[in-house]
Coordinates of C-alpha atoms in Angstrom, one line a residue:
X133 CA 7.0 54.7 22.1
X134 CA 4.9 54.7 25.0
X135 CA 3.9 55.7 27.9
X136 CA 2.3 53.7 31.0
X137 CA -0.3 54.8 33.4
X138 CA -1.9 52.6 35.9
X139 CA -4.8 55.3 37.0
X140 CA -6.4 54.3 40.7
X141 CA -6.6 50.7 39.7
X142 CA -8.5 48.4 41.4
X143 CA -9.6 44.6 40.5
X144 CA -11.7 42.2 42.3
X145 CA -12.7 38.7 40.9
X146 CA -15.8 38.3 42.8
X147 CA -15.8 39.2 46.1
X148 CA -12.1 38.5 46.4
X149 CA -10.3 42.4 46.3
X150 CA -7.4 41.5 44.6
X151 CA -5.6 44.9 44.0
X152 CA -6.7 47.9 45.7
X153 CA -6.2 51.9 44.0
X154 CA -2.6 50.7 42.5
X155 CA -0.8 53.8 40.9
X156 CA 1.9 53.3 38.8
X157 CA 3.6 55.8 35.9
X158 CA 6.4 54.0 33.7
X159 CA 7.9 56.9 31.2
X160 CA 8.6 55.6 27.4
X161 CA 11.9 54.2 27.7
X162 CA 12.1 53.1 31.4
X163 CA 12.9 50.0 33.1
X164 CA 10.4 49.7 35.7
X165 CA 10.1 46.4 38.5
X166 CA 7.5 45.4 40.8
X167 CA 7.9 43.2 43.4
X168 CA 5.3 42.0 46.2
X169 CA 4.4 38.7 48.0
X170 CA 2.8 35.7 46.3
X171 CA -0.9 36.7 46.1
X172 CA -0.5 40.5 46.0
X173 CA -1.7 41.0 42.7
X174 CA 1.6 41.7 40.5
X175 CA 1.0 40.1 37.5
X176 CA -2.6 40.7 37.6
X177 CA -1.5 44.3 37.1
X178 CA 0.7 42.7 34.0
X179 CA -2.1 41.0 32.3
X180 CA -3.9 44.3 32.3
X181 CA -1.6 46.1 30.8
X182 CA -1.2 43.3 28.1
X183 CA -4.9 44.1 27.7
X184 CA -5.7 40.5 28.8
X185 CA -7.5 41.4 31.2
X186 CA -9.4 44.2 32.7
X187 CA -10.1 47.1 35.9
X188 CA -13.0 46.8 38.2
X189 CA -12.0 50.4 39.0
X190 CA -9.7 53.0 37.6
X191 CA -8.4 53.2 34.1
X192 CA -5.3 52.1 32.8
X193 CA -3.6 53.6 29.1
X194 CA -0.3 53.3 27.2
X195 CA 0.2 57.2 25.6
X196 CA -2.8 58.1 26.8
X197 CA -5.2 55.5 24.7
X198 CA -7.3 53.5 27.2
X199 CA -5.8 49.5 26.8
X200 CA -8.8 47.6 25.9
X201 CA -7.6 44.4 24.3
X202 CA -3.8 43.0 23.4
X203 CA -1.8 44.7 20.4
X204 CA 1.4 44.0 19.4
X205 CA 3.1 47.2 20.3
X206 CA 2.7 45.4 23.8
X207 CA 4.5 42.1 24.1
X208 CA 4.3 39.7 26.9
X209 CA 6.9 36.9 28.4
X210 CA 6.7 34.2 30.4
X211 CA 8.4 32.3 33.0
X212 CA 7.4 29.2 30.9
X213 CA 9.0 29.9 27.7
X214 CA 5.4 28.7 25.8
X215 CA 7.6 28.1 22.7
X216 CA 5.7 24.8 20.6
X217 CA 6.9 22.2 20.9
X218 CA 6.8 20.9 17.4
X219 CA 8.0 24.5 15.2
X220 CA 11.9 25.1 14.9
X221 CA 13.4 28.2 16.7
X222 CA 13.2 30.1 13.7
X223 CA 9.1 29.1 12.9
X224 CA 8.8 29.5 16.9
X225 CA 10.2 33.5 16.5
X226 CA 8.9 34.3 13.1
X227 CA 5.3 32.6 14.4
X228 CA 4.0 36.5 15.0
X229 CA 5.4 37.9 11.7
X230 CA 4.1 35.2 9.8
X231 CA 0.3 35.8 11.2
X232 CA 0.9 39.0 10.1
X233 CA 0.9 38.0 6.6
X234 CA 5.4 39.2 6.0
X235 CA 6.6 37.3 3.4
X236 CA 8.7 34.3 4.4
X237 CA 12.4 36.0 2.8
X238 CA 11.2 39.0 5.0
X239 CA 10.3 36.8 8.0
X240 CA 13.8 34.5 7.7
X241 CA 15.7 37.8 7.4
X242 CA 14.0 39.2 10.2
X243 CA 14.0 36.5 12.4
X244 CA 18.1 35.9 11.6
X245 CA 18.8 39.1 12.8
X246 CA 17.0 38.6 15.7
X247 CA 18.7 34.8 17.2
X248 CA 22.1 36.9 16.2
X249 CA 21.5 39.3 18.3
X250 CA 20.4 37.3 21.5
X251 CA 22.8 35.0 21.0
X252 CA 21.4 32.0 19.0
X253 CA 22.7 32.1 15.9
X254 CA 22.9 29.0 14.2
X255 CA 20.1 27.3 16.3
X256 CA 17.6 28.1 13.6
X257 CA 16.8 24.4 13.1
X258 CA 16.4 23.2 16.7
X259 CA 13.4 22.3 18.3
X260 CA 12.7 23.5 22.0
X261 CA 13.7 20.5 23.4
X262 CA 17.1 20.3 21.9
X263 CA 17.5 23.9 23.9
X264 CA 18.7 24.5 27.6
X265 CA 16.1 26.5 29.9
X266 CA 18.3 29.6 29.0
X267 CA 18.3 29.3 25.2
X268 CA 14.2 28.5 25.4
X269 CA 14.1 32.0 27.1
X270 CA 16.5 33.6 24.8
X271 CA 13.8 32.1 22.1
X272 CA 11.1 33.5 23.8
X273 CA 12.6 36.9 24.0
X274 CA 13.6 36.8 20.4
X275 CA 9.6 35.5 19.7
X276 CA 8.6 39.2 21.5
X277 CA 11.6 41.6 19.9
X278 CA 11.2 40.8 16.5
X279 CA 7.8 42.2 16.7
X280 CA 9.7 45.5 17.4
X281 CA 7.4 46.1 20.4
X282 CA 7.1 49.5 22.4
X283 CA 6.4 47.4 25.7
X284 CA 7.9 45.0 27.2
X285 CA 6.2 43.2 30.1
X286 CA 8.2 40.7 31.8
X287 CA 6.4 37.9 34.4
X288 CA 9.1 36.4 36.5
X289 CA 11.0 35.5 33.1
X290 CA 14.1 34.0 34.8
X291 CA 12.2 32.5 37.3
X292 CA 12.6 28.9 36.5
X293 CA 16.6 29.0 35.7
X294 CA 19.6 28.3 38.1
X295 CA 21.4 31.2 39.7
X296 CA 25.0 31.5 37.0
X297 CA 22.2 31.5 34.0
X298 CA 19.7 33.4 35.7
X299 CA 22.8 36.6 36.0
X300 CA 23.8 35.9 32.2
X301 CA 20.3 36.6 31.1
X302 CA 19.7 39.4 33.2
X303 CA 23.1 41.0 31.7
X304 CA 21.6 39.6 28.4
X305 CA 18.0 41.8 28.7
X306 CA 19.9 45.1 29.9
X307 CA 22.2 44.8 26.7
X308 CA 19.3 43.8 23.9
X309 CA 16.9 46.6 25.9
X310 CA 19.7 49.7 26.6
X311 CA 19.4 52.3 24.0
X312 CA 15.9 51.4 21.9
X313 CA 13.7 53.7 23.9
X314 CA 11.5 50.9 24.7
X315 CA 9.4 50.8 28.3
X316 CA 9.7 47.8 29.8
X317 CA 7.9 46.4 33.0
X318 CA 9.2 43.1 35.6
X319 CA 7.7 41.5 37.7
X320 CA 9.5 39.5 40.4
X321 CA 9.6 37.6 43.5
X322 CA 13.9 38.6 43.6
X323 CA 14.4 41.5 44.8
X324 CA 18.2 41.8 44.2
X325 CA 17.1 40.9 39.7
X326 CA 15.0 44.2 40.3
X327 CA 18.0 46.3 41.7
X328 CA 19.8 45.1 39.1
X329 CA 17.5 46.1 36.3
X330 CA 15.5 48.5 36.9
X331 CA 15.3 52.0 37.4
X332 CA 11.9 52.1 39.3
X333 CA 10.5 49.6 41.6
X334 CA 7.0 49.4 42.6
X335 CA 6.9 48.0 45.8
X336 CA 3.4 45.8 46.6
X337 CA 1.6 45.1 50.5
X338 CA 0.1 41.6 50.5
X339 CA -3.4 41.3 49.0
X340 CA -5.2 43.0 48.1
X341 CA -1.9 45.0 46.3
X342 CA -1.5 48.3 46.9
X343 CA 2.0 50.3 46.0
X344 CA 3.5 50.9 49.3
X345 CA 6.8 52.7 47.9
X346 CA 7.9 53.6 44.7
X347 CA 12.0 53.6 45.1
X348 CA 14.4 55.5 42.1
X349 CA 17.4 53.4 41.3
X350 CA 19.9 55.9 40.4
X351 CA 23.0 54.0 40.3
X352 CA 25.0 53.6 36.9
X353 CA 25.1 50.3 35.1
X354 CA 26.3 47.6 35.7
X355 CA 25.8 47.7 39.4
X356 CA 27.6 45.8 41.9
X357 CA 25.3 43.8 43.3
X358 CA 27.8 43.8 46.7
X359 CA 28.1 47.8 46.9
X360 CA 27.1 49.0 50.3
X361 CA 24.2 51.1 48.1
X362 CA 22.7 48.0 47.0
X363 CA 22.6 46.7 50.1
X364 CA 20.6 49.6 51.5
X365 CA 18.2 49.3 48.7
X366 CA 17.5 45.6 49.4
X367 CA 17.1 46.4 53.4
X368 CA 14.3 48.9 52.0
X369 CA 12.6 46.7 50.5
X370 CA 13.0 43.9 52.9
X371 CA 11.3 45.7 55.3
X372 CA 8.0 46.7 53.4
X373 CA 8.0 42.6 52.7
X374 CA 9.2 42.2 56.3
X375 CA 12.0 40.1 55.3
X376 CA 14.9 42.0 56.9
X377 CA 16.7 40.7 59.9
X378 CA 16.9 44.0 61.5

């Protein structure tokens, strides 16, 4: 499994800074968040770390090996689900396996294990469109897990669903992710999803992004999202983002 370092990043496109000596340290196994205005550069830092894209300064590595292009032991999500249109759930999930030559028993085995387990059991046959938002995104999810990945990376993936499917999901990433040791990474604009999930959350100043906190959830799971300690957690952050009342 592996380990993330964002190193004293900094990336400009052109003369516009858009992150500025961004430190960040995700240990193999943790759920780490990072949350920031529009603009500030969050899922620039993402795409990086996807290998999608690149530093103008600093170095970024997973266990230590400099990430220099995409790899498979580093799986990205969407808030668009990007499932096509015109594949089946089951060619949608097995689409990565199957590029990488696994036999098709193999791949449907696979790939049935995988809907079971997020919940879409059954649905093997469906097309996209025959899916609510929430089942695309359980799709998508299932797309990136049967890959067995080390890394998640997560860009605003319940972004686009309604509040009651938004919670289900977010309940239904803590109990596919708890106990496989693998390091995942959010980014999002709500600050009470990264309470929720996350045991680190990387705090960003407008553009260009810079960490301004790094706060340690420490509360047990499942948290309450109307305990008195969440609440104080949120006022934190509200006030970096100057969003807080107070």
């Amino acid at each position: 499994m592996q380990t993330i370092h964002v190193d004293h990043v900094s990336k400009a496109f052109g003369s516009l800074n858009v992150l500025e000596e961004v430190d960040i340290t995700i240990p193999q196994g943790e759920f780490a968040a990072i949350v920031g205005p529009s603009g500030c550069g969050k899922s620039t830092v993402l795409r990086m770390i996807a290998g999608l894209d690149y530093p103008t300064g600093g170095k970024i590595t997973a266990s230590e090996q400099p990430i220099q292009k995409p790899d498979p032991s580093r799986m990205l999500i969407f808030q668009e689900h990007a499932l096509y249109p015109w594949r089946t759930v089951e060619y949608n999930v097995g689409f990565g396996l199957e590029l990488a030559g696994i036999s098709k028993k193999e791949r449907t085995a696979q790939v049935d294990a995988i809907l079971a387990k997020v919940g879409l059991d059954g649905f093997q046959k469906y097309y996209p469109h025959q899916l609510s938002g929430g089942m695309r995104q359980r799709a998508s999810i299932a797309r990136a897990l049967v890959m067995d990945p080390e890394v998640l990376l997560l860009d605003e993936p319940f972004g686009a669903l309604d509040a009651i499917t938004k919670i289900s999901m977010q309940n239904e990433l803590l109990r596919l992710w708890e106990g496989t040791g693998k390091t995942v990474l959010l980014i999002t604009h709500d600050i009470d999803e990264a309470i929720y999930l996350a045991d680190t959350i990387y705090v960003m100043s407008p553009r260009p992004g810079r960490i301004v906190e790094s706060i340690s959830i420490d509360t047990p799971r499942p948290r309450n999202r109307n305990a008195a300690e969440f609440a104080a957690q949120r006022e934190r952050i509200m006030k970096h983002l100057d969003l807080s009342h107070h």
